[in-house]
Tab-separated table of C-alpha atoms in Angstrom:
chain	number	residue	atom	x	y	z
A	1263	UNK	CA	-11.433	60.612	-15.628
A	1264	UNK	CA	-10.599	58.571	-12.533
A	1265	UNK	CA	-7.736	56.209	-12.009
A	1266	UNK	CA	-8.013	53.063	-9.901
A	1267	UNK	CA	-5.080	53.345	-7.503
A	1268	UNK	CA	-5.825	50.154	-5.564
A	1269	UNK	CA	-2.868	47.744	-5.442
A	1270	UNK	CA	-2.833	44.837	-7.837
A	1271	UNK	CA	-3.792	41.541	-6.253
A	1272	UNK	CA	-0.827	39.529	-4.987
A	1273	UNK	CA	-0.388	36.430	-7.069
A	1274	UNK	CA	0.045	33.336	-4.923
A	1275	UNK	CA	3.336	31.547	-5.443
A	1276	UNK	CA	3.266	28.183	-7.129
A	1277	UNK	CA	3.671	25.503	-4.484
A	1278	UNK	CA	5.772	22.373	-4.818
A	1279	UNK	CA	6.158	19.218	-2.732
A	1280	UNK	CA	9.343	17.154	-2.899
A	1281	UNK	CA	8.912	13.400	-2.392
A	1282	UNK	CA	12.249	11.634	-1.942
A	1283	UNK	CA	12.905	7.929	-2.390
A	1284	UNK	CA	16.120	5.949	-2.095
A	1285	UNK	CA	19.377	6.811	-0.376
A	1286	UNK	CA	20.769	9.752	1.564
A	1287	UNK	CA	22.465	10.994	-1.620
A	1288	UNK	CA	18.995	11.513	-3.082
A	1289	UNK	CA	18.013	13.462	0.034
A	1290	UNK	CA	20.838	15.913	-0.646
A	1291	UNK	CA	19.749	16.238	-4.283
A	1292	UNK	CA	16.147	16.925	-3.215
A	1293	UNK	CA	17.267	19.652	-0.834
A	1294	UNK	CA	19.348	21.259	-3.572
A	1295	UNK	CA	16.330	21.202	-5.913
A	1296	UNK	CA	14.156	22.611	-3.119
A	1297	UNK	CA	16.657	25.419	-2.573
A	1298	UNK	CA	16.724	26.295	-6.260
A	1299	UNK	CA	12.925	26.296	-6.440
A	1300	UNK	CA	12.443	28.419	-3.337
A	1301	UNK	CA	15.058	30.920	-4.510
A	1302	UNK	CA	13.195	31.220	-7.806
A	1303	UNK	CA	9.792	31.941	-6.306
A	1304	UNK	CA	8.221	28.587	-5.478
A	1305	UNK	CA	6.584	27.886	-2.124
A	1306	UNK	CA	7.601	24.572	-0.538
A	1307	UNK	CA	4.940	22.437	1.124
A	1308	UNK	CA	5.174	19.054	2.802
A	1309	UNK	CA	1.863	17.496	1.780
A	1310	UNK	CA	1.704	16.553	-1.928
A	1311	UNK	CA	-2.078	16.928	-1.814
A	1312	UNK	CA	-1.610	20.639	-1.019
A	1313	UNK	CA	0.917	21.332	-3.801
A	1314	UNK	CA	0.477	22.685	-7.315
A	1315	UNK	CA	3.375	20.496	-8.424
A	1316	UNK	CA	4.635	17.202	-7.016
A	1317	UNK	CA	8.261	16.364	-7.743
A	1318	UNK	CA	9.177	12.733	-7.082
A	1319	UNK	CA	12.909	12.139	-6.695
A	1320	UNK	CA	13.084	8.520	-7.803
A	1321	UNK	CA	15.482	5.657	-7.118
A	1322	UNK	CA	16.693	3.457	-9.960
A	1323	UNK	CA	19.029	1.093	-8.119
A	1324	UNK	CA	17.284	-2.307	-8.027
A	1325	UNK	CA	13.918	-3.688	-9.161
A	1326	UNK	CA	12.188	-3.175	-5.807
A	1327	UNK	CA	13.299	0.458	-5.694
A	1328	UNK	CA	12.153	1.041	-9.263
A	1329	UNK	CA	8.732	-0.379	-8.432
A	1330	UNK	CA	8.443	1.861	-5.368
A	1331	UNK	CA	9.295	4.863	-7.526
A	1332	UNK	CA	6.698	4.029	-10.161
A	1333	UNK	CA	4.055	3.350	-7.486
A	1334	UNK	CA	4.801	6.709	-5.852
A	1335	UNK	CA	4.475	8.519	-9.176
A	1336	UNK	CA	1.123	6.817	-9.799
A	1337	UNK	CA	-0.095	7.790	-6.327
A	1338	UNK	CA	0.920	11.395	-6.955
A	1339	UNK	CA	-0.801	11.331	-10.352
A	1340	UNK	CA	-3.969	10.129	-8.638
A	1341	UNK	CA	-3.927	13.304	-6.534
A	1342	UNK	CA	-4.371	15.328	-9.732
A	1343	UNK	CA	-7.730	13.681	-10.261
A	1344	UNK	CA	-8.995	14.479	-6.779
A	1345	UNK	CA	-7.073	17.445	-5.431
A	1346	UNK	CA	-4.915	20.500	-6.023
A	1347	UNK	CA	-1.846	19.179	-7.911
A	1348	UNK	CA	-1.648	20.257	-11.531
A	1349	UNK	CA	1.511	18.387	-12.471
A	1350	UNK	CA	3.554	15.380	-11.385
A	1351	UNK	CA	7.208	15.370	-12.356
A	1352	UNK	CA	9.757	12.553	-12.118
A	1353	UNK	CA	13.394	13.406	-11.350
A	1354	UNK	CA	16.240	11.383	-9.859
A	1355	UNK	CA	17.991	8.176	-10.813
A	1356	UNK	CA	15.074	6.331	-12.430
A	1357	UNK	CA	14.244	9.407	-14.520
A	1358	UNK	CA	17.881	9.896	-15.535
A	1359	UNK	CA	18.419	6.218	-16.259
A	1360	UNK	CA	15.367	5.675	-18.497
A	1361	UNK	CA	14.372	9.143	-19.753
A	1362	UNK	CA	12.101	8.876	-22.808
A	1363	UNK	CA	11.406	5.204	-22.131
A	1364	UNK	CA	10.030	6.034	-18.684
A	1365	UNK	CA	7.995	8.926	-20.086
A	1366	UNK	CA	6.481	6.646	-22.750
A	1367	UNK	CA	5.629	3.869	-20.303
A	1368	UNK	CA	4.297	6.210	-17.596
A	1369	UNK	CA	2.036	8.814	-19.253
A	1370	UNK	CA	0.533	9.571	-15.829
A	1371	UNK	CA	3.668	11.638	-15.117
A	1372	UNK	CA	3.555	15.043	-16.787
A	1373	UNK	CA	7.311	15.147	-17.326
A	1374	UNK	CA	10.498	13.177	-16.800
A	1375	UNK	CA	13.495	15.411	-16.069
A	1376	UNK	CA	17.148	14.390	-16.141
A	1377	UNK	CA	20.119	15.706	-14.204
A	1378	UNK	CA	20.859	18.246	-16.950
A	1379	UNK	CA	17.516	19.907	-16.131
A	1380	UNK	CA	18.408	20.526	-12.476
A	1381	UNK	CA	20.110	23.942	-12.878
A	1382	UNK	CA	16.914	25.263	-14.565
A	1383	UNK	CA	14.421	23.280	-12.488
A	1384	UNK	CA	12.189	26.293	-11.698
A	1385	UNK	CA	11.758	27.247	-15.358
A	1386	UNK	CA	11.059	23.616	-16.230
A	1387	UNK	CA	8.319	23.304	-13.614
A	1388	UNK	CA	6.659	26.580	-14.599
A	1389	UNK	CA	6.450	25.515	-18.225
A	1390	UNK	CA	5.081	22.098	-17.263
A	1391	UNK	CA	2.395	23.617	-14.997
A	1392	UNK	CA	1.511	25.977	-17.852
A	1393	UNK	CA	0.760	22.937	-19.987
A	1394	UNK	CA	3.825	23.007	-22.205
A	1395	UNK	CA	5.102	19.623	-23.305
A	1396	UNK	CA	8.547	18.589	-22.145
A	1397	UNK	CA	10.639	16.318	-24.335
A	1398	UNK	CA	12.308	13.742	-22.083
A	1399	UNK	CA	15.976	13.059	-22.697
A	1400	UNK	CA	17.395	10.022	-24.442
A	1401	UNK	CA	19.380	8.073	-21.825
A	1402	UNK	CA	23.129	7.917	-22.296
A	1403	UNK	CA	26.163	6.843	-20.305
A	1404	UNK	CA	27.038	9.885	-18.172
A	1405	UNK	CA	30.610	8.644	-17.810
A	1406	UNK	CA	31.182	9.856	-21.361
A	1407	UNK	CA	30.437	13.453	-20.297
A	1408	UNK	CA	33.534	13.726	-18.106
A	1409	UNK	CA	37.260	13.395	-18.894
A	1410	UNK	CA	38.738	9.943	-18.411
A	1411	UNK	CA	41.557	11.406	-16.332
A	1412	UNK	CA	40.150	12.201	-12.865
A	1413	UNK	CA	42.218	15.348	-12.265
A	1414	UNK	CA	40.766	16.967	-15.405
A	1415	UNK	CA	37.156	16.613	-14.214
A	1416	UNK	CA	37.296	19.678	-11.991
A	1417	UNK	CA	37.119	21.845	-15.118
A	1418	UNK	CA	33.931	20.194	-16.419
A	1419	UNK	CA	30.658	22.141	-16.516
A	1420	UNK	CA	28.505	18.999	-16.618
A	1421	UNK	CA	25.727	19.263	-13.982
A	1422	UNK	CA	26.362	16.985	-10.998
A	1423	UNK	CA	23.427	16.764	-8.556
A	1424	UNK	CA	24.243	17.864	-5.026
A	1425	UNK	CA	27.403	19.703	-6.084
A	1426	UNK	CA	26.113	23.254	-6.277
A	1427	UNK	CA	28.944	25.654	-5.542
A	1428	UNK	CA	28.739	29.146	-4.128
A	1429	UNK	CA	26.347	30.049	-1.284
A	1430	UNK	CA	25.169	26.941	0.546
A	1431	UNK	CA	21.705	28.527	0.736
A	1432	UNK	CA	21.061	26.928	-2.651
A	1433	UNK	CA	20.111	24.003	-0.421
A	1434	UNK	CA	16.896	24.006	1.609
A	1435	UNK	CA	16.469	21.562	4.505
A	1436	UNK	CA	13.285	19.543	4.112
A	1437	UNK	CA	13.194	18.352	7.721
A	1438	UNK	CA	14.384	19.759	11.014
A	1439	UNK	CA	16.087	16.640	12.381
A	1440	UNK	CA	19.521	16.845	14.023
A	1441	UNK	CA	21.176	14.683	11.352
A	1442	UNK	CA	21.910	15.912	7.839
A	1443	UNK	CA	23.524	14.208	4.864
A	1444	UNK	CA	26.475	16.068	3.350
A	1445	UNK	CA	27.739	15.047	-0.067
A	1446	UNK	CA	31.464	14.401	-0.465
A	1447	UNK	CA	31.360	13.206	-4.070
A	1448	UNK	CA	29.167	11.761	-6.796
A	1449	UNK	CA	29.601	8.989	-9.315
A	1450	UNK	CA	31.936	6.022	-9.365
A	1451	UNK	CA	34.929	4.828	-11.381
A	1452	UNK	CA	34.630	1.199	-10.342
A	1453	UNK	CA	33.214	-1.343	-12.778
A	1454	UNK	CA	31.355	-3.815	-10.579
A	1455	UNK	CA	29.648	-6.221	-12.965
A	1456	UNK	CA	26.273	-6.074	-11.185
A	1457	UNK	CA	25.977	-2.295	-10.800
A	1458	UNK	CA	24.476	0.230	-13.222
A	1459	UNK	CA	25.006	3.300	-11.017
A	1460	UNK	CA	28.140	4.655	-12.789
A	1461	UNK	CA	26.313	4.686	-16.130
A	1462	UNK	CA	23.589	7.056	-14.906
A	1463	UNK	CA	25.414	8.837	-12.078
A	1464	UNK	CA	28.614	9.309	-14.054
A	1465	UNK	CA	32.296	9.111	-13.237
A	1466	UNK	CA	33.640	9.912	-9.789
A	1467	UNK	CA	33.734	13.643	-8.964
A	1468	UNK	CA	34.853	15.008	-5.582
A	1469	UNK	CA	33.488	18.236	-4.181
A	1470	UNK	CA	36.070	20.832	-3.258
A	1471	UNK	CA	36.829	20.825	0.488
A	1472	UNK	CA	35.930	24.520	0.685
A	1473	UNK	CA	32.426	23.764	-0.650
A	1474	UNK	CA	32.007	20.824	1.743
A	1475	UNK	CA	33.065	22.961	4.719
A	1476	UNK	CA	30.866	25.876	3.690
A	1477	UNK	CA	27.852	23.600	3.470
A	1478	UNK	CA	28.768	21.972	6.798
A	1479	UNK	CA	28.674	25.400	8.468
A	1480	UNK	CA	25.347	26.164	6.822
A	1481	UNK	CA	23.880	22.831	7.972
A	1482	UNK	CA	25.096	23.443	11.529
A	1483	UNK	CA	23.436	26.885	11.450
A	1484	UNK	CA	20.224	25.135	10.415
A	1485	UNK	CA	20.072	22.599	13.219
A	1486	UNK	CA	22.348	19.753	12.094
A	1487	UNK	CA	24.303	18.167	14.948
A	1488	UNK	CA	25.513	15.106	13.067
A	1489	UNK	CA	26.912	15.336	9.539
A	1490	UNK	CA	26.498	12.126	7.536
A	1491	UNK	CA	29.094	12.166	4.748
A	1492	UNK	CA	27.728	10.421	1.664
A	1493	UNK	CA	28.949	9.448	-1.792
A	1494	UNK	CA	29.100	6.374	-4.012
A	1495	UNK	CA	32.658	5.711	-2.785
A	1496	UNK	CA	34.022	7.812	0.062
A	1497	UNK	CA	37.421	6.079	0.025
A	1498	UNK	CA	38.143	7.685	-3.376
A	1499	UNK	CA	37.488	11.229	-2.130
A	1500	UNK	CA	40.181	13.608	-3.303
A	1501	UNK	CA	41.770	11.436	-5.987
A	1502	UNK	CA	40.571	13.832	-8.703
A	1503	UNK	CA	41.762	16.800	-6.649
A	1504	UNK	CA	45.310	15.504	-6.482
A	1505	UNK	CA	45.234	14.154	-2.914
A	1506	UNK	CA	43.841	10.692	-2.187
A	1507	UNK	CA	44.270	11.317	1.556
A	1508	UNK	CA	42.183	14.468	1.513
A	1509	UNK	CA	39.424	12.902	3.638
A	1510	UNK	CA	41.867	12.316	6.480
A	1511	UNK	CA	42.656	16.040	6.586
A	1512	UNK	CA	39.048	17.149	6.032
A	1513	UNK	CA	37.546	15.192	8.957
A	1514	UNK	CA	39.163	17.292	11.739
A	1515	UNK	CA	38.036	20.476	9.980
A	1516	UNK	CA	34.445	19.227	9.825
A	1517	UNK	CA	34.251	18.300	13.506
A	1518	UNK	CA	35.672	21.748	14.329
A	1519	UNK	CA	32.604	23.432	12.777
A	1520	UNK	CA	30.690	25.192	15.536
A	1521	UNK	CA	27.504	23.301	16.389
A	1522	UNK	CA	28.619	19.963	14.914
A	1523	UNK	CA	28.729	17.258	17.575
A	1524	UNK	CA	29.786	14.345	15.398
A	1525	UNK	CA	30.663	13.357	11.848
A	1526	UNK	CA	29.959	9.987	10.239
A	1527	UNK	CA	31.465	8.593	7.026
A	1528	UNK	CA	29.461	6.240	4.807
A	1529	UNK	CA	30.228	3.781	2.025
A	1530	UNK	CA	33.824	2.636	2.177
A	1531	UNK	CA	35.247	0.251	-0.404
A	1532	UNK	CA	37.120	-2.510	1.494
A	1533	UNK	CA	39.856	-2.781	-1.156
A	1534	UNK	CA	40.531	0.972	-0.888
A	1535	UNK	CA	40.263	1.376	2.891
A	1536	UNK	CA	43.798	2.383	3.823
A	1537	UNK	CA	45.351	2.308	7.316
A	1538	UNK	CA	45.526	6.103	7.536
A	1539	UNK	CA	41.799	6.439	6.883
A	1540	UNK	CA	41.005	3.789	9.492
A	1541	UNK	CA	43.108	5.716	12.017
A	1542	UNK	CA	41.398	9.007	11.120
A	1543	UNK	CA	37.881	7.607	11.487
A	1544	UNK	CA	38.661	5.644	14.632
A	1545	UNK	CA	40.848	8.211	16.344
A	1546	UNK	CA	39.599	11.710	15.473
A	1547	UNK	CA	37.517	13.119	18.364
A	1548	UNK	CA	34.040	13.903	17.081
A	1549	UNK	CA	34.221	11.407	14.201
A	1550	UNK	CA	32.167	8.301	14.931
A	1551	UNK	CA	34.134	5.030	14.828
A	1552	UNK	CA	31.714	3.708	12.224
A	1553	UNK	CA	32.708	1.662	9.184
A	1554	UNK	CA	30.211	1.141	6.376
A	1555	UNK	CA	32.175	-1.472	4.408
A	1556	UNK	CA	30.728	-2.695	1.133
A	1557	UNK	CA	31.817	-6.361	1.162
A	1558	UNK	CA	29.044	-7.632	-1.215
A	1559	UNK	CA	30.230	-11.249	-0.760
A	1560	UNK	CA	33.118	-13.195	0.781
A	1561	UNK	CA	33.805	-15.971	-1.734
A	1562	UNK	CA	36.839	-15.025	-3.834
A	1563	UNK	CA	35.470	-16.603	-7.062
A	1564	UNK	CA	32.161	-14.752	-6.705
A	1565	UNK	CA	33.923	-11.479	-5.961
A	1566	UNK	CA	36.077	-11.894	-9.075
A	1567	UNK	CA	32.957	-12.318	-11.205
A	1568	UNK	CA	31.579	-9.229	-9.523
A	1569	UNK	CA	34.771	-7.394	-10.648
A	1570	UNK	CA	35.662	-6.832	-7.015
A	1571	UNK	CA	38.546	-7.823	-4.778
A	1572	UNK	CA	38.843	-9.690	-1.512
A	1573	UNK	CA	38.317	-12.928	0.352
A	1574	UNK	CA	37.442	-13.915	3.936
A	1575	UNK	CA	41.034	-13.641	5.131
A	1576	UNK	CA	41.633	-10.101	3.817
A	1577	UNK	CA	38.230	-8.901	5.008
A	1578	UNK	CA	38.746	-10.296	8.520
A	1579	UNK	CA	42.206	-8.748	8.605
A	1580	UNK	CA	40.640	-5.380	7.731
A	1581	UNK	CA	38.120	-5.799	10.560
A	1582	UNK	CA	40.975	-6.646	12.930
A	1583	UNK	CA	42.643	-3.366	11.956
A	1584	UNK	CA	39.430	-1.458	12.616
A	1585	UNK	CA	38.841	-3.060	16.023
A	1586	UNK	CA	42.498	-2.708	16.924
A	1587	UNK	CA	41.990	1.057	16.795
A	1588	UNK	CA	38.384	1.108	18.090
A	1589	UNK	CA	37.210	-2.129	19.786
A	1590	UNK	CA	33.592	-0.915	19.991
A	1591	UNK	CA	33.448	0.389	16.407
A	1592	UNK	CA	30.229	-0.018	14.508
A	1593	UNK	CA	30.548	-2.033	11.305
A	1594	UNK	CA	27.822	-2.592	8.730
A	1595	UNK	CA	27.781	-4.058	5.238
A	1596	UNK	CA	25.619	-5.337	2.399
A	1597	UNK	CA	25.817	-8.670	0.611
A	1598	UNK	CA	24.345	-9.975	-2.640
A	1599	UNK	CA	23.087	-13.562	-2.595
A	1600	UNK	CA	22.398	-15.711	-5.656
A	1601	UNK	CA	24.896	-14.048	-7.985
A	1602	UNK	CA	25.311	-15.950	-11.303
A	1603	UNK	CA	27.486	-19.004	-10.736
A	1604	UNK	CA	27.237	-18.861	-6.931
A	1605	UNK	CA	27.636	-22.427	-5.635
A	1606	UNK	CA	26.569	-23.949	-2.342
A	1607	UNK	CA	30.217	-23.770	-1.302
A	1608	UNK	CA	30.316	-20.037	-2.132
A	1609	UNK	CA	27.218	-19.508	-0.017
A	1610	UNK	CA	28.769	-21.468	2.855
A	1611	UNK	CA	31.917	-19.331	2.598
A	1612	UNK	CA	29.789	-16.198	2.866
A	1613	UNK	CA	27.913	-17.512	5.896
A	1614	UNK	CA	31.113	-18.583	7.659
A	1615	UNK	CA	32.543	-15.117	7.067
A	1616	UNK	CA	29.465	-13.398	8.478
A	1617	UNK	CA	29.697	-15.502	11.630
A	1618	UNK	CA	33.377	-14.616	12.076
A	1619	UNK	CA	32.955	-10.926	11.169
A	1620	UNK	CA	30.582	-9.947	14.007
A	1621	UNK	CA	29.012	-7.130	12.003
A	1622	UNK	CA	26.459	-4.895	13.683
A	1623	UNK	CA	24.077	-4.892	10.714
A	1624	UNK	CA	24.116	-6.591	7.314
A	1625	UNK	CA	21.742	-5.849	4.452
A	1626	UNK	CA	20.926	-8.918	2.359
A	1627	UNK	CA	19.888	-8.526	-1.283
A	1628	UNK	CA	18.939	-11.171	-3.806
A	1629	UNK	CA	20.625	-10.830	-7.170
A	1630	UNK	CA	18.565	-9.475	-10.053
A	1631	UNK	CA	19.657	-8.528	-13.573
A	1632	UNK	CA	20.195	-4.807	-14.084
A	1633	UNK	CA	19.869	-3.313	-17.558
A	1634	UNK	CA	23.175	-2.730	-19.286
A	1635	UNK	CA	25.394	-4.432	-16.709
A	1636	UNK	CA	28.009	-7.059	-17.462
A	1637	UNK	CA	26.400	-9.560	-15.078
A	1638	UNK	CA	23.206	-9.401	-17.121
A	1639	UNK	CA	25.098	-11.339	-19.830
A	1640	UNK	CA	26.537	-13.988	-17.478
A	1641	UNK	CA	25.703	-17.658	-17.698
A	1642	UNK	CA	24.968	-19.686	-14.586
A	1643	UNK	CA	21.893	-17.745	-13.515
A	1644	UNK	CA	20.030	-19.204	-10.536
A	1645	UNK	CA	16.260	-19.413	-10.729
A	1646	UNK	CA	14.176	-17.016	-8.664
A	1647	UNK	CA	13.024	-19.647	-6.167
A	1648	UNK	CA	16.616	-20.669	-5.464
A	1649	UNK	CA	17.676	-17.049	-4.979
A	1650	UNK	CA	14.705	-16.418	-2.715
A	1651	UNK	CA	15.578	-19.470	-0.613
A	1652	UNK	CA	19.200	-18.369	-0.252
A	1653	UNK	CA	18.152	-14.854	0.724
A	1654	UNK	CA	15.859	-16.256	3.400
A	1655	UNK	CA	18.646	-18.494	4.695
A	1656	UNK	CA	21.229	-15.690	4.911
A	1657	UNK	CA	18.683	-13.216	6.297
A	1658	UNK	CA	17.783	-15.597	9.128
A	1659	UNK	CA	21.475	-16.016	9.945
A	1660	UNK	CA	22.082	-12.265	9.831
A	1661	UNK	CA	19.145	-11.560	12.142
A	1662	UNK	CA	20.546	-13.974	14.699
A	1663	UNK	CA	24.049	-12.514	14.386
A	1664	UNK	CA	22.734	-8.954	14.650
A	1665	UNK	CA	20.920	-9.825	17.873
A	1666	UNK	CA	24.055	-11.464	19.258
A	1667	UNK	CA	26.214	-8.444	18.391
A	1668	UNK	CA	23.743	-6.040	20.012
A	1669	UNK	CA	23.658	-8.222	23.141
A	1670	UNK	CA	27.456	-7.981	23.324
A	1671	UNK	CA	26.989	-4.247	23.926
A	1672	UNK	CA	25.167	-4.732	27.234
A	1673	UNK	CA	26.996	-2.666	29.838
A	1674	UNK	CA	28.728	-0.579	27.172
A	1675	UNK	CA	28.756	3.204	27.526
A	1676	UNK	CA	27.357	4.972	24.464
A	1677	UNK	CA	26.624	8.517	23.335
A	1678	UNK	CA	23.113	8.818	21.932
A	1679	UNK	CA	22.011	11.596	19.585
A	1680	UNK	CA	18.305	12.141	20.344
A	1681	UNK	CA	16.256	12.285	17.130
A	1682	UNK	CA	12.639	11.717	18.138
A	1683	UNK	CA	10.491	12.158	21.232
A	1684	UNK	CA	6.938	10.893	21.489
A	1685	UNK	CA	4.534	11.152	24.410
A	1686	UNK	CA	2.090	8.252	24.542
A	1687	UNK	CA	-0.139	6.323	26.927
A	1688	UNK	CA	2.834	4.219	28.030
A	1689	UNK	CA	5.002	7.219	28.775
A	1690	UNK	CA	7.675	9.176	27.001
A	1691	UNK	CA	9.656	7.545	24.180
A	1692	UNK	CA	13.095	9.036	23.589
A	1693	UNK	CA	14.675	7.572	20.450
A	1694	UNK	CA	18.113	8.227	19.051
A	1695	UNK	CA	21.271	6.596	17.714
A	1696	UNK	CA	24.517	5.591	19.309
A	1697	UNK	CA	27.802	6.119	17.490
A	1698	UNK	CA	27.713	2.640	15.932
A	1699	UNK	CA	24.250	3.190	14.418
A	1700	UNK	CA	23.908	4.940	11.055
A	1701	UNK	CA	20.742	6.833	10.083
A	1702	UNK	CA	17.680	4.702	9.302
A	1703	UNK	CA	19.495	1.433	8.591
A	1704	UNK	CA	21.242	0.337	11.802
A	1705	UNK	CA	18.557	0.326	14.470
A	1706	UNK	CA	17.909	2.797	17.280
A	1707	UNK	CA	18.784	3.344	20.914
A	1708	UNK	CA	15.932	4.156	23.305
A	1709	UNK	CA	16.750	6.196	26.398
A	1710	UNK	CA	14.928	5.117	29.562
A	1711	UNK	CA	13.694	7.687	32.089
A	1712	UNK	CA	15.231	10.553	30.156
A	1713	UNK	CA	14.218	14.199	29.975
A	1714	UNK	CA	16.445	14.803	26.944
A	1715	UNK	CA	15.405	16.959	24.018
A	1716	UNK	CA	15.796	16.398	20.269
A	1717	UNK	CA	19.365	17.231	19.296
A	1718	UNK	CA	20.884	16.398	22.689
A	1719	UNK	CA	23.893	14.091	22.825
A	1720	UNK	CA	23.363	11.922	25.907
A	1721	UNK	CA	25.839	9.621	27.604
A	1722	UNK	CA	24.180	6.362	28.620
A	1723	UNK	CA	24.845	2.712	29.450
A	1724	UNK	CA	23.218	-0.119	27.457
A	1725	UNK	CA	20.869	-2.219	29.600
A	1726	UNK	CA	18.884	-4.273	27.058
A	1727	UNK	CA	18.727	-5.156	23.368
A	1728	UNK	CA	16.209	-6.441	20.823
A	1729	UNK	CA	17.476	-7.140	17.334
A	1730	UNK	CA	19.704	-4.184	16.424
A	1731	UNK	CA	17.843	-1.878	18.841
A	1732	UNK	CA	19.177	-1.006	22.286
A	1733	UNK	CA	17.740	0.315	25.526
A	1734	UNK	CA	20.076	2.555	27.485
A	1735	UNK	CA	19.887	4.401	30.764
A	1736	UNK	CA	21.415	7.902	30.950
A	1737	UNK	CA	24.526	8.137	33.072
């Protein structure tokens, strides 16, 4: 009797491609999912056509984002008909927000997974690839899963995407760029009448500073030179940990991490932006003097209906504080146009404020009803053509103001983090961002006659501008 002693064939690992839509917070969630999958035996690939499983991390914020998410899922499902993928899975905000309803309306997706599935994502994907049916969750308000009192939330075991504790290697970088998003917190306790995010993201939960710092060190070890601090409301960081000024003490510790060249804070609520935080962002070496202030509008009556606070005078006073500490600070914001009950006078107030504010970049969004929000029930809705016309009007104004603000920076010295280099028929393109430019949304700075490499931080002087983009010559 003979025995076959040849080794058993090595079984190829299941491969998975992560497709991420939406904001930088989603990017962090995707990298956490990728880390969990890789640690549990999956092989990560970039091209969905080459993957056994395609996981689409969806966005559920506004109608346009929802449509992009559905279109991306359909495109991934089409790959199953003509290529390698065996399963297409929806995760993220759209999946969490609509659950069974999304699964019923989009049978092309093999499964819709909610946030509660994230800790066991590898087991879920294996069962789906094996052909097992997955019962999508019934959507519910995730705020009900956490204690009402913020300081009691630290004891909760409810899964919060992007908050994995322990070794930071649970995260896997999906690109090798020099900028990486780092999550400060998730969820929101505000009750803005137009926003559905708290219902599907949950109440506000800060990450422990030790976890944030550990992940910052890990990101620096994996090529990150700029840390982009993200959350739904960074000004609330620490309130559930017993210290509302925790961000002011955390920033110097983050810039002290070896390998980190600069730190950037995103999404500040104007009504909560305190003088001490302004001083910390504007005056801490290594922290970019960059203020992402969510104004949303300037008319006091509109803001009240939005369940927000402020008016042109208080907003301009806040900007004066910022520029008093850092005259060249970058300031960006978003505004909603066509909110229910918005009058011509309200629109004029907004436009006058934008002229006076001298913002570097402003995102302009037309109002649309969001399921389950208070504003969905409001009277005084404007018709779609009127909203579209107002958006076009404000967008044209913003484009002109953005160009003017960029032109004001001619002759200014800037530090540019190089993010992309491309050799073409017209020469070498060196693209990066100055301190006043946030990732992806605030334009770029192009270095002229530079031999810099990706990841370099280059001192330069601005010599030309086009829209929000700048040309700069290295010093």
